mmCIF file of C-alpha atoms in Angstrom:
data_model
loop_
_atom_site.group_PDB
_atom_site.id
_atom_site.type_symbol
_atom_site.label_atom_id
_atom_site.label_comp_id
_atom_site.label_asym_id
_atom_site.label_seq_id
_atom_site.Cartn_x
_atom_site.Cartn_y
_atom_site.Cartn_z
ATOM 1 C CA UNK A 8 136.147 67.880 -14.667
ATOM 2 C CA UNK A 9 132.737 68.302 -15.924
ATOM 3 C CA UNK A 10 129.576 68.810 -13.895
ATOM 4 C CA UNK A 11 128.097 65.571 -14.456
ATOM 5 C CA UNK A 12 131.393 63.959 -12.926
ATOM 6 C CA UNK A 13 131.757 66.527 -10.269
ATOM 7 C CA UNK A 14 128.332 65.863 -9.104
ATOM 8 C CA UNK A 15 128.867 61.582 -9.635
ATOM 9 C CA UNK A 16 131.902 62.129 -7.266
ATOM 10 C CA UNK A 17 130.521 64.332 -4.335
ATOM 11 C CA UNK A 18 127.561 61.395 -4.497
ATOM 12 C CA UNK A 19 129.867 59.117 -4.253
ATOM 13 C CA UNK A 20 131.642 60.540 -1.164
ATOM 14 C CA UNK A 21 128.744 61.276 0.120
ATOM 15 C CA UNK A 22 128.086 57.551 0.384
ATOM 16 C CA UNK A 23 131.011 56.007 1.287
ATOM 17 C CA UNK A 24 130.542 58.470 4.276
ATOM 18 C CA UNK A 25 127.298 57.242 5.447
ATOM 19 C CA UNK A 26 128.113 53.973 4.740
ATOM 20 C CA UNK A 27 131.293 54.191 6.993
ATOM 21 C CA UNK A 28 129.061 56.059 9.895
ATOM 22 C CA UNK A 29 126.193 53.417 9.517
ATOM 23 C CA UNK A 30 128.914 50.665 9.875
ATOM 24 C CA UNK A 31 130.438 51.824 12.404
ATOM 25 C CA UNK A 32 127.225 52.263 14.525
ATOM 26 C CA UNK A 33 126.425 48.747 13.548
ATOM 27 C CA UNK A 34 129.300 47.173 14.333
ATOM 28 C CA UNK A 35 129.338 48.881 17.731
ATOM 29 C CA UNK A 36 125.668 48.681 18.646
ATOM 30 C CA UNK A 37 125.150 51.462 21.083
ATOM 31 C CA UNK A 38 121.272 51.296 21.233
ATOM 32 C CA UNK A 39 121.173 46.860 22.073
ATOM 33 C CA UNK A 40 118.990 46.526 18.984
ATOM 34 C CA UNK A 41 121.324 44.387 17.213
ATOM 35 C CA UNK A 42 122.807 42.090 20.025
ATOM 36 C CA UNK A 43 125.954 40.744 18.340
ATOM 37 C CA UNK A 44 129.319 40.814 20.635
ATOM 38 C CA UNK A 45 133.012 41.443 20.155
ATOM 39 C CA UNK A 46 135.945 42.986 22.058
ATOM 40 C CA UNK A 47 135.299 46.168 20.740
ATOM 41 C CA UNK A 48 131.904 46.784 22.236
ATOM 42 C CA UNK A 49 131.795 44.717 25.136
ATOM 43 C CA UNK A 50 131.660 48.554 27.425
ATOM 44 C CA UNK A 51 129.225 49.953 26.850
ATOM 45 C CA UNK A 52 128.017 53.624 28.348
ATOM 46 C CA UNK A 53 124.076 53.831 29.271
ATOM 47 C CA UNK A 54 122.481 56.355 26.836
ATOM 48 C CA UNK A 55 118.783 55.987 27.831
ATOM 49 C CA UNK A 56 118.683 52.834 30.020
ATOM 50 C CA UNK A 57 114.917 52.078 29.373
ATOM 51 C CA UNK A 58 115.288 52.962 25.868
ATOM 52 C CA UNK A 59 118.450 50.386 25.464
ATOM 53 C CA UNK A 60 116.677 47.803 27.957
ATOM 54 C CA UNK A 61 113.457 47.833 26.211
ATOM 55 C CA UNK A 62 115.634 47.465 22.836
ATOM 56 C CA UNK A 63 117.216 44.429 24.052
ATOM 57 C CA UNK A 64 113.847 43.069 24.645
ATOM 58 C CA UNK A 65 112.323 43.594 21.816
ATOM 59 C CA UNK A 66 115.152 42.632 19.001
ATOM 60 C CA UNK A 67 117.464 40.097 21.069
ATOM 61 C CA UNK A 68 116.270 36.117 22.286
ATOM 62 C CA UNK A 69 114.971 36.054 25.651
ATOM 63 C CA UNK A 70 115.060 33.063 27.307
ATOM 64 C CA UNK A 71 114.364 33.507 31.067
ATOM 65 C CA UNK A 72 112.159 32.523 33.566
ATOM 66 C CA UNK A 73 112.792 35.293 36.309
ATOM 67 C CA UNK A 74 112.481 39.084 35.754
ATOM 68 C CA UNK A 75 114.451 41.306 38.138
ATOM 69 C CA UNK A 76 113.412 45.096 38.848
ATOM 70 C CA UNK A 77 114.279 48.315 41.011
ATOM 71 C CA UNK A 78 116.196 51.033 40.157
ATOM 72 C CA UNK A 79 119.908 52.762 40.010
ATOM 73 C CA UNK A 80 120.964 51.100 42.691
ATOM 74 C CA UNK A 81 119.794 47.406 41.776
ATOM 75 C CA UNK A 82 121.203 47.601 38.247
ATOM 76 C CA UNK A 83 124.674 46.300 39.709
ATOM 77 C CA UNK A 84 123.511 42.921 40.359
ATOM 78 C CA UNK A 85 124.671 40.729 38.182
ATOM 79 C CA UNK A 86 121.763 38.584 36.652
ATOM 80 C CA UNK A 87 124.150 35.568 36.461
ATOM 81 C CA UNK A 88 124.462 35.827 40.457
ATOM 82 C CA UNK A 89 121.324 34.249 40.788
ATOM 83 C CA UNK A 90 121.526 30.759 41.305
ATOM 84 C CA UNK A 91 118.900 27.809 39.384
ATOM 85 C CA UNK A 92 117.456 31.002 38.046
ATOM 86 C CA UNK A 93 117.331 32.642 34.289
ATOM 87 C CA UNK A 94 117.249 35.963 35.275
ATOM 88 C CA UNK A 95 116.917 39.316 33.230
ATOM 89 C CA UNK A 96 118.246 42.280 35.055
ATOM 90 C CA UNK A 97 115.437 44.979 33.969
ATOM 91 C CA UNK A 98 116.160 47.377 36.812
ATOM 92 C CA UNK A 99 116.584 51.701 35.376
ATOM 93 C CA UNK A 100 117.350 54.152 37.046
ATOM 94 C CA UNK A 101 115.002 56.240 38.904
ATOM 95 C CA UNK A 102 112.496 53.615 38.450
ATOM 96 C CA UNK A 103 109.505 54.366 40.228
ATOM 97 C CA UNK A 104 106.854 51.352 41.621
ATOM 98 C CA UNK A 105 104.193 53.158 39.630
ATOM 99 C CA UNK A 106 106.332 52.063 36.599
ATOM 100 C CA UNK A 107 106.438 48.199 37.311
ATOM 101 C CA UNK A 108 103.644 46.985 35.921
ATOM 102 C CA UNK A 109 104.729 47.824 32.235
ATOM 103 C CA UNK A 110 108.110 47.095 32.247
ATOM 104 C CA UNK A 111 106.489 43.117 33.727
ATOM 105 C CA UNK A 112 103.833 43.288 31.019
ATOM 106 C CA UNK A 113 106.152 43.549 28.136
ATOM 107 C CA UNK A 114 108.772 40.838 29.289
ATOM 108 C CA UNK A 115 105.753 38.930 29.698
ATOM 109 C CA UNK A 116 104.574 39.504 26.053
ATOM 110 C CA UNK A 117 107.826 38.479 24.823
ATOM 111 C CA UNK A 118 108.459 35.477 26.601
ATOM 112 C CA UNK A 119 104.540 35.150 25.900
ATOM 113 C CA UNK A 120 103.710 33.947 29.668
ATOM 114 C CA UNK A 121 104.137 35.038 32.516
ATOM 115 C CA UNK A 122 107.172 34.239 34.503
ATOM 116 C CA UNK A 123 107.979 31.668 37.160
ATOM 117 C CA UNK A 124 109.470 34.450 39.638
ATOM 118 C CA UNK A 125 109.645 38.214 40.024
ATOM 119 C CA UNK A 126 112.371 39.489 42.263
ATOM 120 C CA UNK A 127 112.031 43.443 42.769
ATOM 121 C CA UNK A 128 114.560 45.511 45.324
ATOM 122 C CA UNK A 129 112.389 47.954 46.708
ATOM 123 C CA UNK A 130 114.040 51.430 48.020
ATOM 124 C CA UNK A 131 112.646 53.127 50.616
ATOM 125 C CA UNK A 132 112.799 56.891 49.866
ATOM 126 C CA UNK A 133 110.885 55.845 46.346
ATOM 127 C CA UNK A 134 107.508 54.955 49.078
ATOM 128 C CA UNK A 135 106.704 58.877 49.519
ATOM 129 C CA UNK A 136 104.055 60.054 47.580
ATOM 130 C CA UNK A 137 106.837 62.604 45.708
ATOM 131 C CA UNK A 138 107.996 59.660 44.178
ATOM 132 C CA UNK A 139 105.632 57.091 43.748
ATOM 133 C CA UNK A 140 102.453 59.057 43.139
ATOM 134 C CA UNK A 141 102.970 59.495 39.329
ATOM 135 C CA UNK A 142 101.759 57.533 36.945
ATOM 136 C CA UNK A 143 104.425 55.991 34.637
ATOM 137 C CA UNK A 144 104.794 53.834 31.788
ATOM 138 C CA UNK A 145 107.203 52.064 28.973
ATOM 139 C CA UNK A 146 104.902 53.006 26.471
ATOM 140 C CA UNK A 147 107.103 56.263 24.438
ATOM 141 C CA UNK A 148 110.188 53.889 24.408
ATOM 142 C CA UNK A 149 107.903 50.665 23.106
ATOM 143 C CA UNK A 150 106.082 52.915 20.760
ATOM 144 C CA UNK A 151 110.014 54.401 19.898
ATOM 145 C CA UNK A 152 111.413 50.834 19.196
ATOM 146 C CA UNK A 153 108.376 49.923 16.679
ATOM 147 C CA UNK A 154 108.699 52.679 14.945
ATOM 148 C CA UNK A 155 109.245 51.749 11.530
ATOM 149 C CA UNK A 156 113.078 51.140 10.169
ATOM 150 C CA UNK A 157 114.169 52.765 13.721
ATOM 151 C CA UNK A 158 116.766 50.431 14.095
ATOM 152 C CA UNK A 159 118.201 51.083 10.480
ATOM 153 C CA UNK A 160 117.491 55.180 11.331
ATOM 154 C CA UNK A 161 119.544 55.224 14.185
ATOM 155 C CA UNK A 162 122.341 53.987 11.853
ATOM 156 C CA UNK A 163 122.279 57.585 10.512
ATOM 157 C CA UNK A 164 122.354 59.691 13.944
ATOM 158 C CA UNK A 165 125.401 61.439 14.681
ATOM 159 C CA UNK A 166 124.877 61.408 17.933
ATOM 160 C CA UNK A 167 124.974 57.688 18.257
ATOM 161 C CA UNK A 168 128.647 57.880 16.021
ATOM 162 C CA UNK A 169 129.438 59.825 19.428
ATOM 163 C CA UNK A 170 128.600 57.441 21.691
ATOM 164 C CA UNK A 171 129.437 54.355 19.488
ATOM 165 C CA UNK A 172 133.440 55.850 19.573
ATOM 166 C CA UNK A 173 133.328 55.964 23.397
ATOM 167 C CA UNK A 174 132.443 52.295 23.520
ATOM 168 C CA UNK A 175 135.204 51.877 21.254
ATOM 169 C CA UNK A 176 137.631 53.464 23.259
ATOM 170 C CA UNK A 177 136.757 51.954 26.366
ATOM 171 C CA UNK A 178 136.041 48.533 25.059
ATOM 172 C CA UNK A 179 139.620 48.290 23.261
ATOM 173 C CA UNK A 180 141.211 49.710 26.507
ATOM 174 C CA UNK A 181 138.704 47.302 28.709
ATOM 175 C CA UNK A 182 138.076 50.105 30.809
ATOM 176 C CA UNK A 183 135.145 51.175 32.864
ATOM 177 C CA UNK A 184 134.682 54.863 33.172
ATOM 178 C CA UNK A 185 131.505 55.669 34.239
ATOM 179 C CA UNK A 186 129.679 54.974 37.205
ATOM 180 C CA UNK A 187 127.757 52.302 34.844
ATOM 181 C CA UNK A 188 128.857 50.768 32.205
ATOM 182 C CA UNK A 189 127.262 47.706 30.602
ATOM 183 C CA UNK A 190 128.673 44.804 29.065
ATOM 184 C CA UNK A 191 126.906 42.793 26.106
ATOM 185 C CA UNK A 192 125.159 40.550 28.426
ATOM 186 C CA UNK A 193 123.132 43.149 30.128
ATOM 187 C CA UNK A 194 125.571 43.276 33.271
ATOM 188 C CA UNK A 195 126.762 46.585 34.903
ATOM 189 C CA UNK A 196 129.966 47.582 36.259
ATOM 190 C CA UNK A 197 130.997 51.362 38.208
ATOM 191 C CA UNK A 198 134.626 52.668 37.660
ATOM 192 C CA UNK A 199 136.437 52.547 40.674
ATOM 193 C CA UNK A 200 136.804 55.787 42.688
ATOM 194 C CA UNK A 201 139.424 57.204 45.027
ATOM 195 C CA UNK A 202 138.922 57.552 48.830
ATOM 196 C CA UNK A 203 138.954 60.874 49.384
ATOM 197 C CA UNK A 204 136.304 61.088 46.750
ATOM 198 C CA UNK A 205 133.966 58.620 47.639
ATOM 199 C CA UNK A 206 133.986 60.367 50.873
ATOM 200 C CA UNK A 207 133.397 63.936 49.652
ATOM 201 C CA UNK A 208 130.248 61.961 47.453
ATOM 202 C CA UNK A 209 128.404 60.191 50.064
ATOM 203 C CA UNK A 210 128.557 63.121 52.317
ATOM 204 C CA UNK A 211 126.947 65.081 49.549
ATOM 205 C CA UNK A 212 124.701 62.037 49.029
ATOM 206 C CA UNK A 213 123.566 61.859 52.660
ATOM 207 C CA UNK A 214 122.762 66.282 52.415
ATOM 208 C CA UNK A 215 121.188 65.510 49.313
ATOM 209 C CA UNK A 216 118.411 62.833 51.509
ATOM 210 C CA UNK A 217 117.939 64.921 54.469
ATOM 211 C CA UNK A 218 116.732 67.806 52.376
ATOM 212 C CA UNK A 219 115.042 66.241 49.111
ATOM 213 C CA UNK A 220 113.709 62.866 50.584
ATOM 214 C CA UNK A 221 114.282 62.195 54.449
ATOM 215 C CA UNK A 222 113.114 66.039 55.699
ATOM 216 C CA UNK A 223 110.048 67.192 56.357
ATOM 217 C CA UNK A 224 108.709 67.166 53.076
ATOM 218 C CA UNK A 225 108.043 63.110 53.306
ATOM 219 C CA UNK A 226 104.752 61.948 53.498
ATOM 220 C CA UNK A 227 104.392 57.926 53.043
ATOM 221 C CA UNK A 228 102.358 57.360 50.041
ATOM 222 C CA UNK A 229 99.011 55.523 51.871
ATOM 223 C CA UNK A 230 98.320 54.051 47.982
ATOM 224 C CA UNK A 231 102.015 52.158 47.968
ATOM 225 C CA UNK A 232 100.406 48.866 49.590
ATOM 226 C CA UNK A 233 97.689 49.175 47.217
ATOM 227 C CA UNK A 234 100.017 49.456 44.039
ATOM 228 C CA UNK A 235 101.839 46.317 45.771
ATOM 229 C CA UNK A 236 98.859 44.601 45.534
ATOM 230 C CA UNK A 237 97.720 44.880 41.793
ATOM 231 C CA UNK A 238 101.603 43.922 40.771
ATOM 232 C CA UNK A 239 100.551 40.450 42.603
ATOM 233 C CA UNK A 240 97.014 40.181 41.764
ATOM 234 C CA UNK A 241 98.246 41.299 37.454
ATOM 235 C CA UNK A 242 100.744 38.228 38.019
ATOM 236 C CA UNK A 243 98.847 35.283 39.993
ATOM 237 C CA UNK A 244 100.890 32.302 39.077
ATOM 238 C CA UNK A 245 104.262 34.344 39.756
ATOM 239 C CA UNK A 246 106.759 34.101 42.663
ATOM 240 C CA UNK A 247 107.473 37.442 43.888
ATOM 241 C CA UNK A 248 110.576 37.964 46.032
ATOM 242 C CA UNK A 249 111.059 41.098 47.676
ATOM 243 C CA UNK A 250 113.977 42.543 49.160
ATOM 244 C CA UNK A 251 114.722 45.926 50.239
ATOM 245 C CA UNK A 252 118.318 47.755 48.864
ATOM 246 C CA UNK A 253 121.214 48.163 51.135
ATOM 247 C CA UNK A 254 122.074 52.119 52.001
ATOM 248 C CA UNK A 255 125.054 52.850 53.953
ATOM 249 C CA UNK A 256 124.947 53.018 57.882
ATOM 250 C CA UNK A 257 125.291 56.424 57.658
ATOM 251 C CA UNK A 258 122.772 57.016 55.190
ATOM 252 C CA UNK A 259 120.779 54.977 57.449
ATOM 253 C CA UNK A 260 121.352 56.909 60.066
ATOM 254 C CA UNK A 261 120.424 59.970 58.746
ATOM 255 C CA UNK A 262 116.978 58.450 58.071
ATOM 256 C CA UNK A 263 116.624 58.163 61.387
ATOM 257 C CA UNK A 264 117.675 61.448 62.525
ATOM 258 C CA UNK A 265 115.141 62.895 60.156
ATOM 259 C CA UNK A 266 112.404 60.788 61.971
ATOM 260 C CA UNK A 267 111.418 58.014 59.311
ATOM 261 C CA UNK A 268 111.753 55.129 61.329
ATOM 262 C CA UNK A 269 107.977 55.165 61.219
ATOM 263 C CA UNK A 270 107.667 55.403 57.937
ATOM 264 C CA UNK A 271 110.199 52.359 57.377
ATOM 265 C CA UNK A 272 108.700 50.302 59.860
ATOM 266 C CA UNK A 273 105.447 50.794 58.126
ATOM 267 C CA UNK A 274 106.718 50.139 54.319
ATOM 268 C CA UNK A 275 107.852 46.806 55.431
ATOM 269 C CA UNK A 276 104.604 45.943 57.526
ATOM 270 C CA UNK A 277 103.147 46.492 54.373
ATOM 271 C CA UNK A 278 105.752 44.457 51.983
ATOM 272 C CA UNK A 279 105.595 42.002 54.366
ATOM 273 C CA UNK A 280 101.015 42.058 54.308
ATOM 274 C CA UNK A 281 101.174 41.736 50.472
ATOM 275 C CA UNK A 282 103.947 39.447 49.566
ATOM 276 C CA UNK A 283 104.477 37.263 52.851
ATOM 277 C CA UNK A 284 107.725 38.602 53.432
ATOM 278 C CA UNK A 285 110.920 40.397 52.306
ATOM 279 C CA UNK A 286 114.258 40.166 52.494
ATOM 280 C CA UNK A 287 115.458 42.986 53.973
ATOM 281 C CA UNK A 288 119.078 44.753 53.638
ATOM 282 C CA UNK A 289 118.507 47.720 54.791
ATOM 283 C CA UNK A 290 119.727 48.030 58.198
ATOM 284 C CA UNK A 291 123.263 48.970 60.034
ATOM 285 C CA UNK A 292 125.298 45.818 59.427
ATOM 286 C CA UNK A 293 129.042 44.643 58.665
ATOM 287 C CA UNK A 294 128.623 45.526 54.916
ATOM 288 C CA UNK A 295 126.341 48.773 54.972
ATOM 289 C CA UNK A 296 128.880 49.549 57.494
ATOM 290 C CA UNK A 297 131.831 49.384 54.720
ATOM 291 C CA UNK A 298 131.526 52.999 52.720
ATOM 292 C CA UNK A 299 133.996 51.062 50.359
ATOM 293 C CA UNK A 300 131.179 49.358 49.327
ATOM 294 C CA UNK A 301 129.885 52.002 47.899
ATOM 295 C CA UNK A 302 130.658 54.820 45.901
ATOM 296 C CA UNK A 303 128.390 57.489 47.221
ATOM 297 C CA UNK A 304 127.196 55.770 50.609
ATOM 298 C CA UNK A 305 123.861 55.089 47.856
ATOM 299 C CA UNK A 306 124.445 53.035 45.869
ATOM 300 C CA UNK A 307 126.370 50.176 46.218
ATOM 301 C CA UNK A 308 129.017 48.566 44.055
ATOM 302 C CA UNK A 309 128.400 44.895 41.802
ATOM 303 C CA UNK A 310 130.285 42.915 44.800
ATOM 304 C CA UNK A 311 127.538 43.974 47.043
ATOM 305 C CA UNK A 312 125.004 43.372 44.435
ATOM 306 C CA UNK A 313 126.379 39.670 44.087
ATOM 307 C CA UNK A 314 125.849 38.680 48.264
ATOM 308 C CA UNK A 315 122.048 39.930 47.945
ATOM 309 C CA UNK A 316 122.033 37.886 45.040
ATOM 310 C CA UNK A 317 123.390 35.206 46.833
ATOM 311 C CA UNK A 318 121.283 35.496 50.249
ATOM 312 C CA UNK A 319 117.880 35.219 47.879
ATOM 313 C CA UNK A 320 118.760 32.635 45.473
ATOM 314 C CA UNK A 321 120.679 30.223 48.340
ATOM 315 C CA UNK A 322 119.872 31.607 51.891
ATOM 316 C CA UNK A 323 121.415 30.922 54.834
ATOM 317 C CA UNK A 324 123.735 28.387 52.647
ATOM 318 C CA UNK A 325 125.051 31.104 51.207
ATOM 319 C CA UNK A 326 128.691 32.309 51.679
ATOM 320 C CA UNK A 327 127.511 35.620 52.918
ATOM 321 C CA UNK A 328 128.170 37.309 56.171
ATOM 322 C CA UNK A 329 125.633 36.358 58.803
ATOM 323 C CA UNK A 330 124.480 39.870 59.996
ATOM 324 C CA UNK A 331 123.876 40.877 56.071
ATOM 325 C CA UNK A 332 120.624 40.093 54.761
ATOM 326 C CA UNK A 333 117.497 38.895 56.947
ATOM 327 C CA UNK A 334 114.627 37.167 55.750
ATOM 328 C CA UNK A 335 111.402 38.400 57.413
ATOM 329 C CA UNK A 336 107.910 37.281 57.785
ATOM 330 C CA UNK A 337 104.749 38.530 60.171
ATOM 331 C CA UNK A 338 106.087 36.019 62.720
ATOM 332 C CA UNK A 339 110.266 37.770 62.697
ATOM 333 C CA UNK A 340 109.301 41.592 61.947
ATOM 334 C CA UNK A 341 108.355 42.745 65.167
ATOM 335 C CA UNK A 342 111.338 41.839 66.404
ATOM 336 C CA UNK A 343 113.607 43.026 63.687
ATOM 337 C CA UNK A 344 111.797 46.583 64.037
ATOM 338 C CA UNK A 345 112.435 46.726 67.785
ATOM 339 C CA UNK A 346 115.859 45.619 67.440
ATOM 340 C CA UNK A 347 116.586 48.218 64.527
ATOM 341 C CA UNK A 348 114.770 51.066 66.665
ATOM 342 C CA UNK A 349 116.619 50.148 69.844
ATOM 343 C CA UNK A 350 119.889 50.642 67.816
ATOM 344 C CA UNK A 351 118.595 53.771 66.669
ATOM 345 C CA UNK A 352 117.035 55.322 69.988
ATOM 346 C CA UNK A 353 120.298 57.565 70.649
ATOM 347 C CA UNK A 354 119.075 59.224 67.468
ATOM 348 C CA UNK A 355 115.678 59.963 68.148
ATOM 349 C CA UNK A 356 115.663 61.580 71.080
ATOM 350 C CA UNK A 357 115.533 64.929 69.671
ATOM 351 C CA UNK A 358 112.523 63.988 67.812
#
């Protein structure tokens, strides 16, 4: 073999081989920016949930009418839960309220008006000023995704041939193996855990809150109403629906022992001042009393994700249980509070 065909051949190989890793890529999609669907990428493993989410935005039809946020935790509703609503589920995890506004502006620009409803699930360790003081934005992952040819680039990235062959795998075993995986339609699942170690994770959970958010080191942001306020006023012919995400009752409770019942009473006096009202969750009931509802006693699992959904979209018609999900107003919250801290007094007498 001469040179000239040596070096014609390695080309050659060389080709085949990228073509082969940008089909492959393709044909699994692990970045959204393609949107087509087929039983061998219909699991898909979160890889840089804004990044993916903004992706789906940007390159895919969007067609709805209601935007959902939050964080971790309100990523397992199902957007399909909802009912006589098109909603897109744009909740990431960590998400911080300072981070809101941009993730609303661009859904807005693509469905190019603003939207008949905004539904956000609101945590309550995200209102201290650790972590809802910093100023955040979309803007790096929108400036990512117009980058030019970055969908064909990513077609080229090893690292995506990685994650494009775990899809694989669990989409052709139809397996969830993560604690979220997404299908094509933007809907999250959790692999199901054992017992023993959902236990060992929600006590490790609830440690985790007394000494990085509950403890002493909480200080209520005094701005949070305030940042409330320019989502509404940035939005005035939207609906917004507030509700607050379910913890476990003994994640709960170890809110209270750390002496935030203040502070919680006070973040929903102020949801309640800016929007009206909220629906709130997050209290000891028959289904944040169920720790096999979650898998870490934090966040909870899609089935719980599906009665919030139903309790907002079709309220007390709903096939919910009765003690899960209350609607509150200026005229119901006093009430709720004192009932919640009368629960709670055992706990705070040490305080």
């Amino acid at each position: 073999m001469n040179y000239k065909s040596f070096v014609i051949k390695i080309m050659a190989i060389s080709l085949v081989c990228v073509f082969s890793v940008g089909s492959f890529i393709f044909y699994i999609d692990p970045m959204w920016t393609f949107g087509h669907e087929h039983k061998y990428n219909d699991v898909q493993t979160v890889i840089n949930e804004r990044q993916q989410k903004t992706n789906r935005i940007l390159f895919q039809p969007f067609h709805y009418d209601t935007l959902l946020l939050g964080s971790s935790r309100t990523t397992y509703i199902n957007q399909t839960d909802f009912e006589n609503m098109k909603v897109f589920n744009f909740a990431v995890s960590n998400a911080s309220i300072q981070e809101y506004n941009s993730l609303i502006e661009l859904a807005k620009q693509k469905r190019g008006k603003e939207f008949e409803r905004i539904i956000i699930g609101v945590d309550f360790f995200k209102s201290s000023i650790k972590e809802s003081k910093a100023k955040k934005s979309l803007n790096q992952y929108i400036q990512t995704a117009n980058e030019p040819f970055y969908r064909y680039k990513n077609l080229l990235s090893m690292d995506l041939l990685d994650y494009s062959w775990q899809n694989f795998k669990m989409s052709r075993d139809n397996k969830v193996l993560e604690e979220r995986n997404y299908n094509r339609n933007n809907i999250a699942d959790a692999k199901d855990i054992a017992p023993e170690v959902m236990e060992k994770q929600t006590k490790e959970k609830i440690q985790k809150f007394r000494d990085v958010f509950y403890g002493d080191t909480f200080e209520y942001n005094p701005e949070y109403k305030a940042i409330l306020s320019q989502l509404k006023k940035n939005n005035p012919n939207t609906e917004f629906i507030i509700f607050t995400t379910p913890i476990s009752s003994p994640l709960f409770q170890a809110m209270a022992e750390e002496g935030r019942l203040p502070d919680y009473e006070r973040w929903l006096n102020d949801i309640t001042d800016v929007f009206g009202g909220v629906y709130n969750f997050m209290y000891p009931n028959s289904v944040t009393g169920n720790l096999e509802n979650y898998f870490d006693g934090h966040h909870f699992y899609p089935n719980v994700g599906k009665l919030i959904a139903k309790r907002i979209s079709l309220g007390s018609n709903s096939e919910t249980p009765g003690d899960f999900g209350t609607y509150l107003d200026h005229k119901s919250l006093a009430a709720h509070l004192l009932e919640i801290r009368k629960q709670n007094e055992p706990l705070l007498v040490n305080r």
